[in-house]
Amino acid sequence: MTKFQAEIDVMPKKEILDPQGKAVSGSMKNLGLAEIDNIRIGKHISLEIHAESAEVAHAKVEQACKSLLANLIMESYTFEIKAV
Amino acid sequence: MTKFQAEIDVMPKKEILDPQGKAVSGSMKNLGLAEIDNIRIGKHISLEIHAESAEVAHAKVEQACKSLLANLIMESYTFEIKAV
């Protein structure tokens, strides 16, 4: 069994309004950082998987994202896996 | 002015308990994904910056992280910037 580390990003889909990101965009202007915009805020999840191979680890993370970590109606996910 | 895209991860520090991650770890076992553990959940923020150079963009993102996006007592941040 090898240990893998997965780094997952779960972001609101582009078509979905992101009120938290919009609020932070407004605050950037008040802080004198008007050069920053188009802010979107999602989740970053790091986890460890014990699996025989990178393929198995990949499939387990896919399953975890689909069944628990992301709401696929409103969110999309991307992830990277590396052996540790 | 060049447009840069920044991808920022804000995570709870290692010494800090992450109750959300712990709760999701428990749910993984109920879903038959007991191979997954050590889950930590933070924020992922993507944003755009208009700046003269990558160095200026880097400094602006540092400032935004320190003053607004991360609570440095409990969280640490990492980010990557690329021109778009």
Short mmCIF file of C-alpha atoms in Angstrom, two decimals:
data_model
loop_
_atom_site.label_atom_id
_atom_site.label_comp_id
_atom_site.label_asym_id
_atom_site.label_seq_id
_atom_site.Cartn_x
_atom_site.Cartn_y
_atom_site.Cartn_z
CA MET A 1 0.00 0.00 0.00
CA THR A 2 1.34 3.42 -0.95
CA LYS A 3 0.31 6.67 0.66
CA PHE A 4 -0.89 9.41 -1.68
CA GLN A 5 -1.62 13.05 -0.98
CA ALA A 6 -4.51 14.67 -2.85
CA GLU A 7 -5.03 18.43 -3.22
CA ILE A 8 -8.59 19.19 -4.28
CA ASP A 9 -10.13 22.53 -5.33
CA VAL A 10 -13.91 22.83 -5.23
CA MET A 11 -15.11 26.05 -6.88
CA PRO A 12 -18.53 27.54 -7.60
CA LYS A 13 -19.37 27.07 -11.30
CA LYS A 14 -18.83 30.07 -13.59
CA GLU A 15 -22.57 30.46 -14.27
CA ILE A 16 -23.32 30.60 -10.53
CA LEU A 17 -23.20 33.92 -8.67
CA ASP A 18 -20.56 33.89 -5.93
CA PRO A 19 -21.78 36.37 -3.28
CA GLN A 20 -18.79 35.76 -0.98
CA GLY A 21 -16.37 36.58 -3.82
CA LYS A 22 -18.39 39.69 -4.74
CA ALA A 23 -18.28 40.91 -1.13
CA VAL A 24 -14.51 40.42 -0.96
CA SER A 25 -14.11 42.26 -4.31
CA GLY A 26 -15.85 45.25 -2.71
CA SER A 27 -13.55 45.10 0.32
CA MET A 28 -10.46 45.09 -1.94
CA LYS A 29 -11.44 48.53 -3.23
CA ASN A 30 -11.80 49.84 0.33
CA LEU A 31 -8.32 48.49 1.13
CA GLY A 32 -6.77 50.35 -1.82
CA LEU A 33 -6.39 47.17 -3.91
CA ALA A 34 -8.66 48.17 -6.79
CA GLU A 35 -6.32 46.31 -9.22
CA ILE A 36 -7.78 43.04 -7.89
CA ASP A 37 -11.11 41.81 -9.20
CA ASN A 38 -13.04 38.76 -10.44
CA ILE A 39 -12.61 37.08 -7.07
CA ARG A 40 -14.16 33.66 -6.65
CA ILE A 41 -14.02 31.74 -3.39
CA GLY A 42 -14.29 27.99 -3.04
CA LYS A 43 -12.88 25.22 -0.89
CA HIS A 44 -9.45 23.65 -0.82
CA ILE A 45 -9.29 20.13 0.61
CA SER A 46 -6.13 18.16 1.32
CA LEU A 47 -6.33 14.49 2.27
CA GLU A 48 -4.33 11.26 2.39
CA ILE A 49 -5.27 8.00 0.66
CA HIS A 50 -3.83 4.55 1.14
CA ALA A 51 -4.05 2.67 -2.16
CA GLU A 52 -2.24 0.07 -4.26
CA SER A 53 -1.65 2.41 -7.18
CA ALA A 54 -2.12 5.97 -8.36
CA GLU A 55 -5.07 4.80 -10.53
CA VAL A 56 -6.91 3.37 -7.50
CA ALA A 57 -6.18 6.52 -5.48
CA HIS A 58 -7.50 8.63 -8.38
CA ALA A 59 -10.74 6.64 -8.50
CA LYS A 60 -11.22 6.93 -4.70
CA VAL A 61 -10.77 10.70 -4.79
CA GLU A 62 -13.23 10.97 -7.72
CA GLN A 63 -15.76 9.00 -5.68
CA ALA A 64 -15.18 11.16 -2.57
CA CYS A 65 -15.60 14.38 -4.60
CA LYS A 66 -18.79 13.19 -6.31
CA SER A 67 -20.47 11.73 -3.23
CA LEU A 68 -19.42 14.14 -0.51
CA LEU A 69 -16.97 16.97 -1.16
CA ALA A 70 -18.58 18.81 -4.10
CA ASN A 71 -22.19 19.69 -4.88
CA LEU A 72 -22.06 19.04 -8.63
CA ILE A 73 -25.12 21.19 -9.33
CA MET A 74 -23.33 24.32 -8.15
CA GLU A 75 -19.67 23.38 -7.90
CA SER A 76 -16.93 21.83 -10.01
CA TYR A 77 -13.75 20.19 -8.73
CA THR A 78 -10.19 19.62 -9.85
CA PHE A 79 -7.50 17.67 -8.04
CA GLU A 80 -3.90 16.50 -8.13
CA ILE A 81 -2.49 13.37 -6.53
CA LYS A 82 1.10 12.67 -5.65
CA ALA A 83 2.75 9.78 -3.81
CA VAL A 84 4.27 10.74 -0.44
CA MET B 1 -0.68 46.70 -17.76
CA THR B 2 -0.70 42.92 -17.83
CA LYS B 3 -3.45 40.77 -16.41
CA PHE B 4 -2.39 38.07 -13.95
CA GLN B 5 -4.41 35.22 -12.47
CA ALA B 6 -3.68 34.22 -8.87
CA GLU B 7 -4.68 30.92 -7.28
CA ILE B 8 -4.53 31.14 -3.49
CA ASP B 9 -4.93 28.36 -0.91
CA VAL B 10 -5.73 29.39 2.66
CA MET B 11 -5.48 26.44 5.06
CA PRO B 12 -5.85 26.05 8.84
CA LYS B 13 -2.40 25.76 10.44
CA LYS B 14 -1.20 22.26 11.34
CA GLU B 15 -1.32 22.96 15.10
CA ILE B 16 -4.94 24.10 14.83
CA LEU B 17 -7.76 21.57 15.13
CA ASP B 18 -9.87 21.42 11.95
CA PRO B 19 -13.35 20.31 13.07
CA GLN B 20 -14.79 20.47 9.53
CA GLY B 21 -12.05 18.16 8.25
CA LYS B 22 -12.56 15.79 11.19
CA ALA B 23 -16.30 15.61 10.48
CA VAL B 24 -15.69 14.83 6.80
CA SER B 25 -13.14 12.13 7.80
CA GLY B 26 -15.92 10.44 9.78
CA SER B 27 -18.31 10.62 6.83
CA MET B 28 -15.69 9.00 4.56
CA LYS B 29 -15.81 5.86 6.71
CA ASN B 30 -19.62 5.77 6.47
CA LEU B 31 -19.33 6.03 2.68
CA GLY B 32 -16.96 3.05 2.50
CA LEU B 33 -13.91 5.24 1.85
CA ALA B 34 -11.95 4.31 4.97
CA GLU B 35 -8.68 4.57 2.95
CA ILE B 36 -9.06 8.35 3.07
CA ASP B 37 -7.97 10.23 6.18
CA ASN B 38 -6.11 13.30 7.48
CA ILE B 39 -8.60 15.57 5.74
CA ARG B 40 -8.09 19.30 6.16
CA ILE B 41 -10.44 21.84 4.67
CA GLY B 42 -9.56 25.43 3.83
CA LYS B 43 -10.39 28.03 1.22
CA HIS B 44 -9.37 28.33 -2.41
CA ILE B 45 -9.49 31.84 -3.87
CA SER B 46 -8.97 32.74 -7.51
CA LEU B 47 -8.65 36.36 -8.56
CA GLU B 48 -7.36 38.64 -11.31
CA ILE B 49 -4.81 41.43 -10.87
CA HIS B 50 -3.88 44.21 -13.27
CA ALA B 51 -0.21 45.09 -12.71
CA GLU B 52 2.90 46.28 -14.56
CA SER B 53 4.93 43.19 -13.71
CA ALA B 54 4.74 39.81 -11.99
CA GLU B 55 6.68 41.29 -9.01
CA VAL B 56 4.05 44.00 -8.48
CA ALA B 57 1.23 41.44 -8.83
CA HIS B 58 2.99 39.21 -6.29
CA ALA B 59 3.25 42.08 -3.78
CA LYS B 60 -0.44 42.99 -4.25
CA VAL B 61 -1.55 39.40 -3.62
CA GLU B 62 0.66 39.21 -0.51
CA GLN B 63 -0.98 42.38 0.76
CA ALA B 64 -4.49 41.05 0.02
CA CYS B 65 -3.75 37.76 1.81
CA LYS B 66 -2.28 39.47 4.88
CA SER B 67 -4.92 42.16 5.24
CA LEU B 68 -8.10 40.34 4.22
CA LEU B 69 -8.04 36.78 2.87
CA ALA B 70 -6.20 34.88 5.61
CA ASN B 71 -6.35 35.09 9.39
CA LEU B 72 -2.63 34.64 10.09
CA ILE B 73 -3.21 33.54 13.67
CA MET B 74 -5.05 30.42 12.56
CA GLU B 75 -4.38 30.10 8.84
CA SER B 76 -1.46 30.02 6.43
CA TYR B 77 -1.57 30.78 2.72
CA THR B 78 0.23 29.81 -0.46
CA PHE B 79 -0.35 31.14 -3.95
CA GLU B 80 0.70 30.97 -7.57
CA ILE B 81 0.52 33.74 -10.14
CA LYS B 82 0.51 33.42 -13.89
CA ALA B 83 0.05 35.95 -16.68
CA VAL B 84 -3.15 35.47 -18.71
#
